[in-house]
Short mmCIF file of C-alpha atoms in Angstrom, two decimals:
data_model
loop_
_atom_site.label_atom_id
_atom_site.label_comp_id
_atom_site.label_asym_id
_atom_site.label_seq_id
_atom_site.Cartn_x
_atom_site.Cartn_y
_atom_site.Cartn_z
CA MET A 1 -58.59 69.14 -200.77
CA LYS A 2 -57.51 72.73 -201.14
CA ASP A 3 -53.80 73.72 -200.88
CA LYS A 4 -52.85 75.63 -197.87
CA LEU A 5 -51.56 79.29 -198.22
CA TYR A 6 -49.50 80.44 -195.21
CA ILE A 7 -50.07 84.12 -194.75
CA TYR A 8 -47.00 85.58 -192.89
CA CYS A 9 -47.63 88.98 -191.39
CA ARG A 10 -45.06 90.94 -189.49
CA VAL A 11 -44.48 94.41 -188.01
CA SER A 12 -41.40 95.63 -186.30
CA THR A 13 -43.24 97.88 -183.75
CA SER A 14 -46.78 98.40 -182.59
CA SER A 15 -46.51 102.03 -184.11
CA GLN A 16 -46.52 100.45 -187.58
CA SER A 17 -50.30 99.81 -187.18
CA ASP A 18 -50.79 103.52 -187.67
CA GLU A 19 -48.89 103.47 -190.88
CA GLY A 20 -51.23 101.22 -193.01
CA VAL A 21 -49.23 98.03 -192.60
CA SER A 22 -50.84 96.59 -189.46
CA LEU A 23 -50.99 92.90 -188.87
CA ASP A 24 -54.70 92.90 -189.54
CA VAL A 25 -54.25 94.84 -192.85
CA GLN A 26 -51.62 92.45 -194.02
CA GLU A 27 -53.76 89.39 -193.09
CA GLN A 28 -56.77 90.66 -194.91
CA ARG A 29 -54.66 91.14 -198.12
CA GLY A 30 -53.37 87.65 -197.86
CA ILE A 31 -56.84 86.22 -197.40
CA GLU A 32 -57.96 87.98 -200.67
CA VAL A 33 -55.03 86.38 -202.41
CA SER A 34 -56.02 82.96 -201.04
CA LYS A 35 -59.51 83.40 -202.36
CA LYS A 36 -58.18 84.42 -205.74
CA ASN A 37 -56.08 81.21 -205.90
CA ASN A 38 -58.76 79.00 -204.23
CA MET A 39 -56.51 78.14 -201.33
CA LYS A 40 -57.12 77.62 -197.57
CA PRO A 41 -55.63 80.62 -195.70
CA ILE A 42 -53.50 80.00 -192.51
CA SER A 43 -52.52 83.27 -190.83
CA ILE A 44 -49.29 83.64 -188.89
CA LYS A 45 -48.93 87.11 -187.24
CA GLU A 46 -45.99 88.35 -185.07
CA GLN A 47 -44.05 91.41 -184.03
CA GLY A 48 -40.33 91.41 -184.38
CA SER A 49 -37.44 93.05 -185.92
CA GLY A 50 -36.52 92.21 -189.59
CA LEU A 51 -33.10 93.65 -189.26
CA LYS A 52 -31.91 90.99 -186.69
CA SER A 53 -31.63 87.34 -187.54
CA TYR A 54 -35.14 85.80 -187.47
CA SER A 55 -34.01 82.88 -185.24
CA GLU A 56 -33.26 85.48 -182.58
CA GLU A 57 -36.31 87.59 -182.95
CA ARG A 58 -39.18 85.58 -184.58
CA PRO A 59 -40.14 82.21 -183.25
CA LEU A 60 -43.23 81.85 -185.48
CA PHE A 61 -41.27 82.58 -188.71
CA SER A 62 -38.60 80.14 -187.43
CA ASN A 63 -41.13 77.51 -187.11
CA LEU A 64 -42.50 78.31 -190.59
CA MET A 65 -39.05 77.87 -192.02
CA ASN A 66 -38.71 74.50 -190.27
CA LYS A 67 -41.82 73.36 -191.91
CA VAL A 68 -40.51 74.65 -195.30
CA SER A 69 -37.19 72.54 -194.78
CA ASP A 70 -39.46 69.53 -193.87
CA GLY A 71 -41.47 69.92 -197.02
CA GLU A 72 -44.68 70.64 -195.12
CA VAL A 73 -45.21 74.15 -196.63
CA LYS A 74 -45.60 74.81 -200.44
CA HIS A 75 -47.38 78.11 -200.65
CA ILE A 76 -46.54 81.27 -198.68
CA TRP A 77 -47.79 84.83 -198.95
CA ILE A 78 -46.19 88.12 -197.80
CA ASP A 79 -47.20 91.73 -198.15
CA GLU A 80 -43.75 92.77 -199.43
CA LEU A 81 -40.27 91.19 -199.50
CA THR A 82 -39.10 93.03 -196.30
CA ARG A 83 -41.79 91.14 -194.20
CA LEU A 84 -39.55 88.06 -194.67
CA THR A 85 -36.25 89.81 -193.53
CA ARG A 86 -34.15 92.90 -193.69
CA ASN A 87 -31.03 90.89 -192.93
CA ASP A 88 -28.64 90.28 -195.69
CA VAL A 89 -27.26 87.15 -194.06
CA ASP A 90 -30.64 85.47 -193.61
CA LEU A 91 -32.01 86.44 -197.01
CA PRO A 92 -29.86 84.01 -199.12
CA PHE A 93 -30.66 81.18 -196.69
CA ILE A 94 -34.40 81.88 -196.82
CA SER A 95 -34.38 82.09 -200.70
CA LEU A 96 -32.29 78.81 -200.90
CA GLU A 97 -34.65 76.89 -198.69
CA MET A 98 -37.67 77.95 -200.50
CA LYS A 99 -36.21 77.35 -203.82
CA LYS A 100 -34.89 74.01 -202.86
CA ASN A 101 -38.20 72.83 -201.44
CA ASN A 102 -40.20 74.26 -204.39
CA VAL A 103 -42.20 76.83 -202.38
CA ASN A 104 -44.42 79.24 -204.24
CA LEU A 105 -43.94 82.68 -202.59
CA TYR A 106 -46.82 85.14 -203.33
CA VAL A 107 -46.11 88.78 -202.84
CA GLY A 108 -48.45 91.84 -202.37
CA LYS A 109 -52.08 92.54 -203.10
CA SER A 110 -51.88 91.04 -206.58
CA GLY A 111 -50.22 87.79 -205.17
CA GLN A 112 -47.50 87.84 -207.86
CA LEU A 113 -45.32 84.69 -207.80
CA LYS A 114 -41.70 85.29 -206.81
CA GLU A 115 -39.12 84.18 -209.31
CA TRP A 116 -36.08 82.32 -207.89
CA GLY A 117 -33.47 83.13 -210.61
CA PHE A 118 -29.95 84.22 -209.97
CA GLU A 119 -30.63 87.85 -211.15
CA THR A 120 -33.62 88.13 -208.84
CA LYS A 121 -31.65 86.69 -205.88
CA LEU A 122 -28.77 89.09 -206.49
CA LEU A 123 -31.27 92.07 -206.75
CA ASP A 124 -32.94 91.08 -203.54
CA THR A 125 -29.76 90.84 -201.67
CA ILE A 126 -28.64 94.25 -202.86
CA ILE A 127 -32.06 95.83 -201.89
CA THR A 128 -31.94 94.09 -198.45
CA MET A 129 -28.36 95.38 -197.80
CA VAL A 130 -29.41 98.94 -198.80
CA ASN A 131 -32.49 98.78 -196.44
CA GLN A 132 -30.33 97.48 -193.71
CA ASN A 133 -27.82 100.17 -194.13
CA GLN A 134 -30.60 102.76 -194.09
CA ILE A 135 -31.96 101.54 -190.94
CA LYS A 136 -28.54 101.39 -189.31
CA THR A 137 -27.92 105.01 -190.49
CA GLN A 138 -31.24 106.06 -189.00
CA ILE A 139 -30.26 104.42 -185.61
CA ARG A 140 -26.91 106.27 -185.62
CA LYS A 141 -28.62 109.51 -186.46
CA SER A 142 -31.02 109.00 -183.52
CA ILE A 143 -28.32 108.18 -181.11
CA ARG A 144 -26.32 111.32 -182.16
CA SER A 145 -29.51 113.40 -181.78
CA LYS A 146 -30.18 112.02 -178.29
CA ARG A 147 -26.56 112.60 -177.17
CA ARG A 148 -26.74 116.24 -178.57
CA LEU A 149 -30.09 116.87 -176.79
CA PHE A 150 -28.55 115.50 -173.50
CA THR A 151 -25.60 117.94 -173.80
CA GLU A 152 -28.16 120.69 -174.09
CA GLY A 153 -29.59 119.68 -170.69
CA CYS A 154 -32.46 117.52 -171.85
CA TYR A 155 -33.49 114.28 -170.06
CA MET A 156 -33.22 111.30 -172.37
CA LYS A 157 -34.35 108.34 -170.27
CA GLY A 158 -38.12 108.57 -170.95
CA GLN A 159 -40.56 109.78 -168.31
CA SER A 160 -39.16 111.84 -165.51
CA PRO A 161 -38.24 110.17 -162.19
CA PHE A 162 -40.61 110.46 -159.22
CA GLY A 163 -40.14 113.94 -157.73
CA TYR A 164 -39.57 115.74 -161.15
CA ASP A 165 -41.63 116.98 -164.11
CA LEU A 166 -40.42 117.58 -167.75
CA LYS A 167 -40.53 121.01 -169.04
CA ASP A 168 -39.11 121.46 -172.57
CA LYS A 169 -37.59 117.98 -172.12
CA LYS A 170 -35.64 119.12 -169.06
CA LEU A 171 -36.14 118.09 -165.42
CA VAL A 172 -37.88 120.50 -163.17
CA LEU A 173 -38.97 119.97 -159.59
CA HIS A 174 -42.37 118.65 -158.95
CA PRO A 175 -43.70 120.91 -156.19
CA THR A 176 -45.22 118.03 -154.08
CA ASN A 177 -43.44 114.91 -155.11
CA SER A 178 -40.03 116.44 -154.63
CA GLN A 179 -40.87 116.91 -150.89
CA TRP A 180 -41.96 113.31 -150.70
CA VAL A 181 -38.56 112.20 -152.21
CA GLU A 182 -36.75 114.13 -149.36
CA LYS A 183 -39.02 112.33 -146.87
CA ILE A 184 -38.33 108.86 -148.33
CA PHE A 185 -34.61 109.39 -147.95
CA ASP A 186 -35.00 110.84 -144.37
CA PHE A 187 -37.24 108.03 -143.36
CA TYR A 188 -34.82 105.29 -144.70
CA GLU A 189 -31.71 107.04 -143.16
CA LYS A 190 -33.43 107.16 -139.77
CA GLY A 191 -34.08 103.34 -139.91
CA LYS A 192 -37.56 102.99 -141.34
CA SER A 193 -37.81 99.95 -143.78
CA THR A 194 -39.04 100.17 -147.36
CA THR A 195 -42.22 98.36 -146.32
CA TRP A 196 -42.95 101.02 -143.76
CA ILE A 197 -42.20 103.79 -146.22
CA ARG A 198 -44.64 102.42 -148.95
CA THR A 199 -47.39 101.95 -146.31
CA HIS A 200 -46.82 105.63 -145.31
CA LEU A 201 -46.97 106.83 -148.85
CA PHE A 202 -50.19 104.84 -149.53
CA GLU A 203 -51.83 106.15 -146.28
CA ASN A 204 -50.91 109.73 -147.47
CA GLN A 205 -52.32 109.01 -150.92
CA VAL A 206 -49.05 109.47 -152.67
CA LYS A 207 -49.29 107.71 -155.97
CA PRO A 208 -46.46 105.91 -157.78
CA PRO A 209 -45.46 107.31 -161.19
CA MET A 210 -47.19 105.77 -164.29
CA ASN A 211 -43.88 104.64 -165.92
CA TRP A 212 -43.92 101.67 -163.61
CA LYS A 213 -47.08 100.57 -165.48
CA THR A 214 -49.20 99.91 -162.34
CA GLN A 215 -52.81 100.61 -162.04
CA ASN A 216 -52.96 100.48 -158.29
CA ASP A 217 -51.89 103.11 -155.71
CA TRP A 218 -49.16 101.00 -154.02
CA PHE A 219 -45.44 101.68 -154.56
CA PRO A 220 -43.67 98.28 -155.18
CA ASP A 221 -40.91 97.62 -152.70
CA ARG A 222 -38.34 97.59 -155.59
CA THR A 223 -39.52 101.01 -156.75
CA ILE A 224 -38.62 102.49 -153.37
CA ARG A 225 -35.15 101.03 -153.73
CA VAL A 226 -34.70 102.39 -157.21
CA ILE A 227 -35.70 105.85 -155.85
CA LEU A 228 -33.18 105.50 -153.03
CA GLY A 229 -30.33 104.65 -155.47
CA ASN A 230 -31.07 107.31 -158.15
CA GLN A 231 -28.29 109.97 -158.54
CA ASN A 232 -30.68 112.40 -160.17
CA TYR A 233 -31.73 113.41 -156.57
CA ILE A 234 -28.16 114.73 -155.81
CA GLY A 235 -28.16 116.67 -159.15
CA ILE A 236 -26.27 114.15 -161.32
CA ASP A 237 -27.80 112.91 -164.71
CA THR A 238 -26.10 110.35 -166.90
CA TYR A 239 -26.52 109.15 -170.40
CA GLY A 240 -24.05 106.45 -171.33
CA GLU A 241 -20.62 107.94 -170.57
CA LEU A 242 -22.05 111.48 -170.66
CA THR A 243 -22.73 113.42 -167.38
CA ASN A 244 -25.05 116.39 -166.76
CA SER A 245 -26.50 118.35 -163.93
CA CYS A 246 -30.08 118.48 -162.94
CA PRO A 247 -32.10 120.01 -160.11
CA GLN A 248 -31.02 118.65 -156.66
CA ILE A 249 -33.54 117.24 -154.12
CA VAL A 250 -31.57 115.38 -151.56
CA ASP A 251 -28.55 116.39 -149.55
CA LYS A 252 -25.44 114.60 -150.65
CA LYS A 253 -24.39 113.49 -147.05
CA VAL A 254 -27.91 111.91 -146.64
CA PHE A 255 -27.64 110.27 -150.01
CA ARG A 256 -24.23 108.75 -149.15
CA SER A 257 -25.50 107.44 -145.80
CA VAL A 258 -28.51 105.81 -147.47
CA GLN A 259 -26.21 104.07 -149.93
CA LYS A 260 -24.19 102.56 -147.15
CA LYS A 261 -27.40 101.28 -145.53
CA LEU A 262 -28.52 99.80 -148.84
CA LYS A 263 -25.23 98.07 -149.33
CA GLN A 264 -25.46 96.61 -145.87
CA HIS A 265 -28.93 95.24 -146.62
CA ASN A 266 -27.81 93.79 -149.94
CA ARG A 267 -24.88 91.95 -148.16
CA ILE A 268 -27.46 90.22 -146.02
CA ASP A 269 -29.64 89.32 -148.97
CA ASN A 270 -26.64 88.02 -150.92
CA SER A 271 -25.55 85.82 -148.14
CA GLU A 272 -28.03 83.16 -149.41
CA LYS A 273 -26.88 80.29 -151.60
CA ILE A 274 -27.00 80.79 -155.35
CA ASP A 275 -30.30 79.92 -156.99
CA PHE A 276 -31.06 78.77 -160.55
CA LEU A 277 -33.88 79.84 -162.70
CA LEU A 278 -34.81 76.51 -164.20
CA ARG A 279 -34.03 74.35 -161.06
CA GLY A 280 -36.73 71.58 -160.79
CA ILE A 281 -38.09 71.93 -164.36
CA ILE A 282 -35.18 71.33 -166.50
CA LYS A 283 -34.77 67.55 -166.77
CA CYS A 284 -33.06 64.63 -168.59
CA GLY A 285 -35.02 62.70 -171.12
CA ASP A 286 -36.45 60.32 -168.43
CA SER A 287 -37.79 63.34 -166.57
CA SER A 288 -35.12 63.20 -163.80
CA SER A 289 -34.27 66.74 -162.60
CA MET A 290 -30.79 67.91 -163.75
CA ARG A 291 -28.25 68.83 -161.08
CA THR A 292 -27.21 72.49 -160.82
CA LEU A 293 -23.41 73.27 -160.60
CA GLY A 294 -22.18 76.72 -159.68
CA LYS A 295 -18.93 78.43 -160.69
CA LYS A 296 -15.54 77.51 -159.24
CA LYS A 297 -11.88 77.57 -160.28
CA SER A 298 -12.15 74.69 -162.64
CA ARG A 299 -15.71 75.60 -163.96
CA LYS A 300 -15.93 79.02 -165.51
CA ASN A 301 -19.77 78.91 -166.11
CA PRO A 302 -22.67 77.54 -163.98
CA LEU A 303 -24.24 74.36 -165.50
CA TYR A 304 -27.25 72.17 -165.57
CA SER A 305 -25.79 68.69 -165.40
CA CYS A 306 -27.14 65.08 -165.93
CA VAL A 307 -27.71 63.60 -162.55
CA HIS A 308 -27.17 60.10 -163.74
CA ARG A 309 -23.57 60.70 -164.95
CA ASP A 310 -22.91 62.51 -161.79
CA ARG A 311 -23.86 59.65 -159.77
CA GLN A 312 -21.88 57.20 -161.95
CA TYR A 313 -18.83 59.51 -161.68
CA LYS A 314 -18.96 59.48 -157.88
CA ASN A 315 -19.50 55.76 -157.80
CA ARG A 316 -22.92 56.03 -156.51
CA SER A 317 -24.57 53.89 -159.10
CA ASN A 318 -23.40 50.69 -160.64
CA ASN A 319 -26.08 50.66 -163.28
CA LYS A 320 -25.09 51.31 -166.85
CA ILE A 321 -25.92 54.88 -167.99
CA THR A 322 -28.80 54.97 -170.47
CA CYS A 323 -29.31 58.82 -170.41
CA LYS A 324 -28.14 60.40 -173.64
CA VAL A 325 -27.26 63.81 -172.15
CA SER A 326 -23.43 63.44 -172.52
CA ARG A 327 -22.77 67.17 -172.08
CA SER A 328 -23.93 69.70 -169.53
CA VAL A 329 -25.86 72.85 -170.43
CA ARG A 330 -24.74 76.39 -169.66
CA THR A 331 -27.28 78.03 -167.40
CA ASP A 332 -26.97 81.53 -168.76
CA ILE A 333 -27.66 80.46 -172.35
CA ILE A 334 -30.71 78.16 -171.68
CA ASP A 335 -31.98 80.51 -168.95
CA ASN A 336 -32.04 83.57 -171.24
CA TYR A 337 -33.62 81.73 -174.10
CA THR A 338 -36.31 80.10 -172.01
CA TRP A 339 -37.26 83.52 -170.64
CA GLU A 340 -37.38 85.19 -174.01
CA LEU A 341 -39.27 82.30 -175.44
CA LEU A 342 -41.90 82.54 -172.63
CA CYS A 343 -42.28 86.25 -173.02
CA ARG A 344 -42.65 86.08 -176.82
CA THR A 345 -45.20 83.20 -176.55
CA LEU A 346 -47.22 85.20 -174.07
CA GLU A 347 -46.95 88.29 -176.22
CA GLN A 348 -48.14 86.56 -179.35
CA SER A 349 -50.72 84.19 -177.83
CA SER A 350 -54.23 84.78 -178.91
CA MET A 351 -55.57 82.96 -175.87
CA ILE A 352 -53.65 85.30 -173.48
CA LYS A 353 -54.81 88.38 -175.54
CA GLU A 354 -58.35 87.20 -175.29
CA GLN A 355 -58.14 86.81 -171.48
CA VAL A 356 -56.82 90.31 -171.09
CA LYS A 357 -59.70 91.62 -173.39
CA LYS A 358 -62.22 89.81 -171.14
CA ASP A 359 -60.53 91.09 -167.96
CA ILE A 360 -60.77 94.67 -169.21
CA ILE A 361 -63.87 95.21 -171.26
CA GLY A 362 -65.87 91.93 -170.97
CA THR A 363 -66.50 91.81 -167.17
CA LYS A 364 -69.48 94.10 -166.98
CA LYS A 365 -72.24 92.33 -164.96
CA LYS A 366 -75.46 93.27 -163.15
CA GLY A 367 -74.68 95.32 -160.14
CA TYR A 368 -71.24 96.27 -161.49
CA THR A 369 -71.01 99.82 -160.54
CA LYS A 370 -68.46 102.54 -159.69
CA ARG A 371 -69.57 102.42 -156.08
CA SER A 372 -69.23 98.54 -155.71
CA VAL A 373 -65.80 98.63 -157.43
CA ASN A 374 -64.58 101.27 -154.93
CA ILE A 375 -65.91 99.39 -151.91
CA THR A 376 -64.06 96.34 -153.10
CA LEU A 377 -60.85 98.42 -153.77
CA LYS A 378 -61.02 99.75 -150.17
CA GLY A 379 -61.24 96.18 -148.86
CA LEU A 380 -58.27 95.02 -150.90
CA ASN A 381 -56.18 98.05 -149.76
CA ARG A 382 -56.91 97.32 -146.16
CA LYS A 383 -55.72 93.89 -146.67
CA MET A 384 -52.49 95.26 -148.20
CA VAL A 385 -52.04 97.47 -145.10
CA GLU A 386 -52.43 94.36 -142.89
CA LEU A 387 -49.82 92.45 -144.99
CA ASP A 388 -47.29 95.24 -144.57
CA LYS A 389 -47.85 95.24 -140.83
CA ASN A 390 -47.19 91.53 -140.88
CA THR A 391 -44.04 92.04 -142.86
CA LEU A 392 -42.85 94.61 -140.37
CA GLU A 393 -43.45 92.30 -137.49
CA LEU A 394 -41.59 89.40 -139.23
CA GLU A 395 -38.59 91.60 -139.98
CA LYS A 396 -38.42 92.79 -136.31
CA ARG A 397 -38.53 89.19 -135.14
CA PHE A 398 -35.89 88.02 -137.69
CA TYR A 399 -33.42 90.83 -136.95
CA THR A 400 -33.79 90.28 -133.21
CA ASN A 401 -32.97 86.52 -133.68
CA LYS A 402 -36.43 85.48 -132.58
CA ILE A 403 -37.10 83.55 -135.78
CA ASP A 404 -34.61 81.48 -137.86
CA GLN A 405 -33.75 82.20 -141.52
CA LYS A 406 -35.58 79.20 -142.95
CA LYS A 407 -38.96 79.95 -141.32
CA PHE A 408 -38.58 83.73 -142.06
CA ASP A 409 -38.07 82.93 -145.82
CA ILE A 410 -41.11 80.64 -145.85
CA LEU A 411 -43.37 83.21 -144.20
CA MET A 412 -41.99 86.00 -146.33
CA GLU A 413 -42.68 84.04 -149.48
CA SER A 414 -46.19 83.37 -148.41
CA ILE A 415 -46.75 87.05 -147.84
CA SER A 416 -45.29 87.96 -151.05
CA ASP A 417 -47.58 85.43 -152.91
CA THR A 418 -50.63 86.92 -151.22
CA GLU A 419 -49.49 90.46 -151.94
CA GLU A 420 -48.94 89.63 -155.63
CA ASP A 421 -52.51 88.25 -155.86
CA LEU A 422 -53.96 91.27 -154.20
CA LEU A 423 -52.06 93.77 -156.45
CA GLY A 424 -53.33 91.90 -159.49
CA GLN A 425 -56.93 92.11 -158.19
CA ILE A 426 -56.44 95.85 -157.64
CA ASP A 427 -55.00 96.30 -161.14
CA ASP A 428 -57.99 94.60 -162.66
CA LEU A 429 -60.52 96.62 -160.47
CA LYS A 430 -58.69 99.90 -161.59
CA LEU A 431 -59.09 98.90 -165.16
CA GLN A 432 -62.82 98.12 -164.50
CA LEU A 433 -63.32 101.63 -162.92
CA ASN A 434 -61.69 103.24 -165.85
CA SER A 435 -64.05 101.37 -168.20
CA ILE A 436 -66.98 102.69 -166.23
CA LYS A 437 -65.67 106.27 -166.30
CA GLU A 438 -65.07 106.10 -170.07
CA ASN A 439 -68.58 104.58 -170.61
CA SER A 440 -68.86 103.36 -174.11
CA GLN A 441 -65.48 104.73 -175.26
CA TRP A 442 -63.02 102.30 -176.86
CA ILE A 443 -60.38 100.93 -174.43
CA ASP A 444 -57.13 100.00 -176.06
CA TRP A 445 -56.79 96.54 -174.37
CA LEU A 446 -54.07 95.47 -176.66
CA GLU A 447 -51.97 98.39 -175.57
CA ILE A 448 -52.44 97.29 -172.07
CA HIS A 449 -51.59 93.65 -172.96
CA PHE A 450 -48.26 94.69 -174.56
CA LYS A 451 -47.39 96.81 -171.57
CA ARG A 452 -47.98 93.99 -169.24
CA ILE A 453 -45.71 91.74 -171.33
CA ASP A 454 -43.11 94.57 -171.32
CA LYS A 455 -43.32 94.65 -167.61
CA ILE A 456 -42.84 90.85 -167.43
CA ARG A 457 -39.92 90.94 -169.79
CA ASN A 458 -38.03 93.58 -167.79
CA THR A 459 -38.57 91.75 -164.51
CA SER A 460 -35.08 91.27 -162.97
CA ASP A 461 -36.33 89.59 -159.65
CA LEU A 462 -35.30 85.82 -159.88
CA ILE A 463 -38.15 84.68 -157.65
CA GLU A 464 -40.81 86.42 -159.84
CA LYS A 465 -39.24 84.94 -162.97
CA LYS A 466 -39.35 81.48 -161.40
CA LYS A 467 -42.94 81.78 -160.46
CA LEU A 468 -43.94 82.80 -164.10
CA ILE A 469 -41.89 80.03 -165.64
CA ASN A 470 -43.34 77.47 -163.31
CA HIS A 471 -46.86 78.69 -163.97
CA TYR A 472 -46.60 78.33 -167.79
CA ILE A 473 -43.99 75.71 -168.32
CA ARG A 474 -44.38 72.13 -167.01
CA GLU A 475 -40.85 70.92 -167.81
CA ILE A 476 -37.89 71.34 -170.19
CA LEU A 477 -36.37 68.01 -171.39
CA VAL A 478 -32.71 67.97 -172.58
CA LEU A 479 -32.44 65.07 -174.93
CA GLU A 480 -29.56 63.54 -176.88
CA TYR A 481 -26.39 65.47 -177.73
CA ASP A 482 -24.99 65.58 -181.24
CA ASP A 483 -21.16 65.55 -181.23
CA GLU A 484 -20.99 66.76 -184.87
CA THR A 485 -23.40 69.80 -184.51
CA HIS A 486 -22.61 70.37 -180.79
CA GLN A 487 -26.33 70.62 -180.06
CA HIS A 488 -28.83 69.16 -177.67
CA LYS A 489 -32.44 68.42 -178.56
CA ILE A 490 -34.57 70.30 -176.07
CA VAL A 491 -38.34 69.95 -175.64
CA PHE A 492 -40.24 72.74 -173.95
CA LYS A 493 -43.61 71.45 -172.48
CA PHE A 494 -46.14 74.15 -171.66
CA ARG A 495 -49.04 73.80 -169.33
CA PHE A 496 -51.30 75.45 -171.83
CA PRO A 497 -51.60 75.15 -175.61
CA LEU A 498 -50.24 78.77 -176.17
CA PHE A 499 -47.46 78.36 -178.71
CA ASN A 500 -48.70 79.48 -182.18
CA ASP A 501 -52.35 79.47 -181.21
CA LYS A 502 -54.55 81.73 -183.37
CA ILE A 503 -57.95 83.20 -184.00
CA GLU A 504 -60.32 82.03 -186.68
CA TRP A 505 -63.04 84.15 -188.13
CA ILE A 506 -66.58 82.67 -187.89
CA LYS A 507 -68.40 82.82 -191.18
CA ASN A 508 -72.05 82.48 -192.34
CA LYS A 509 -73.02 79.76 -194.80
CA ASN A 510 -72.73 82.22 -197.66
CA GLY A 511 -69.00 82.84 -196.82
CA THR A 512 -69.48 86.30 -195.28
CA PHE A 513 -68.15 87.06 -191.75
CA LYS A 514 -70.51 86.77 -188.90
CA LEU A 515 -70.70 90.14 -186.97
CA ASP A 516 -71.67 90.94 -183.38
CA LYS A 517 -74.13 93.63 -182.31
CA HIS A 518 -71.40 96.33 -182.57
CA GLY A 519 -70.64 95.29 -186.23
CA ARG A 520 -67.32 93.66 -185.40
CA ARG A 521 -66.31 90.20 -186.76
CA LYS A 522 -66.84 87.21 -184.53
CA TYR A 523 -64.13 84.76 -183.97
CA LYS A 524 -62.98 81.73 -181.98
CA ILE A 525 -59.59 80.85 -180.42
CA ILE A 526 -57.79 77.80 -182.03
CA ASP A 527 -55.47 76.06 -179.66
CA GLY A 528 -51.83 76.06 -180.47
CA LYS A 529 -49.15 73.59 -179.33
CA ASP A 530 -48.12 72.83 -175.76
CA GLU A 531 -44.90 71.17 -176.79
CA ILE A 532 -42.03 72.61 -178.87
CA LYS A 533 -38.90 70.66 -179.91
CA LEU A 534 -35.76 72.73 -180.57
CA SER A 535 -32.08 72.28 -181.29
CA SER A 536 -29.57 74.28 -179.32
CA PRO A 537 -25.79 74.56 -178.88
CA SER A 538 -24.85 73.70 -175.32
CA ASN A 539 -21.08 73.27 -175.08
CA SER A 540 -19.21 75.68 -172.76
CA HIS A 541 -17.82 77.67 -175.71
CA SER A 542 -21.26 78.56 -177.18
CA THR A 543 -22.57 82.04 -176.87
CA VAL A 544 -26.09 83.36 -176.48
CA THR A 545 -25.93 84.54 -180.20
CA ASP A 546 -24.85 80.93 -181.29
CA PHE A 547 -27.82 79.57 -179.21
CA ALA A 548 -30.36 81.83 -180.75
CA ARG A 549 -29.07 81.26 -184.32
CA PHE A 550 -29.58 77.43 -183.96
CA LEU A 551 -32.96 77.61 -182.42
CA GLY A 552 -36.04 77.49 -184.63
#
């Protein structure tokens, strides 16, 4: 039986693909080394910073190091040493673990074996510290450069806000959209809802800016609120603590009036009880849902708490406690990590990437024409208009006390779910329309995939986050607590085998790669894991950094 060679490939950013060190290039080099040494290649590819601790940034490498510690891995290949880490704290630990477990580390095209002597370790540490310092210096230079450009009047927050264009990196008024910004403020100040405003914008064919990463022509409700709160429109631009002026669009009196209305609306929204991201899916080891505890004078941080111990404490149960969850879990720590774990899993999953690819460039069927897509789009947009009318009617009935809060929330959630589904269909159809227009040209579906994940990662809406977590994660089990390490064992159970799934190239009998009609290699998706067991600090003094460092 052949030995396994774990080929670890890493890039910090997607732009590195253009610099000759893409994940595919690294993988191919590793495969050549595996052939040379008559070993079975196992590819691990991920995007993540080498400057930060790998336990914070790279779940796949963390998993690989766990296997090293457990003695499951004996051969690893990397393109160069910086693919392992650029962090001078992590490097000694990685080196020690590999040396202790007799791991053969192959480096570069030639697959030269890494020596684990003291002199080599010292030199590696020095090189890593120098690299780390160079990167930090580059970051400082970049920040200084951006601050200097801002003081010269440049806009430094990416794409220009709706209503503006960029000319020589400075904000200038967009001749048409700036007028629509005035109208949006005027509409809201005179009592029109954001739902009414976005319907009006759609009916007048006013399209949202591309920096919201949407393919359809509908302004999201949150986007309208972002516009209404943007100080750029009264001539104020900020970058950190720095302040600059920019072209003014909205009268300051109108802007202040709108802010008061927004605050009043927010007070209504905030009157609801506090909700928790993982309520219902975070459980004790016997699958009993954990209780959620909010902040109070004697409790600084909200917690997920064992329901068995709570019942025993309140004398509601005479049974002896068998649950091993002796300490509660801080909500902010486990919430943040769960969200990042989900985003990174979706980002790296070959199964998700393949689905995106099929959605974008693999859906061409008989009768699939520009005309048929446009007809379907018109039908979906009509449904969106009807939904907005229903939303307006519900809001009228709620604010005139003709419907109670509970019923209003249920109906609004139903409308929101339907709207999300429609917007997703519109997005897909827009992509199909673009593929028809571009004919046989290459569509960068991976770029679209990563943009979608960025959009998910930057979601701040709690309801949207809960929907995504419940869609992909079946349950999170909090197991025994270790008093010495101050850690819980936590099991994440996914609904799909997404974690660490991968692609496998299909080969002919003679060992060559099978090709499709376009000359591209054929492959199949190999399922990953649907369950991950991690260790985490969970006492009230733990920080997010501590939590990330202990996770592997």
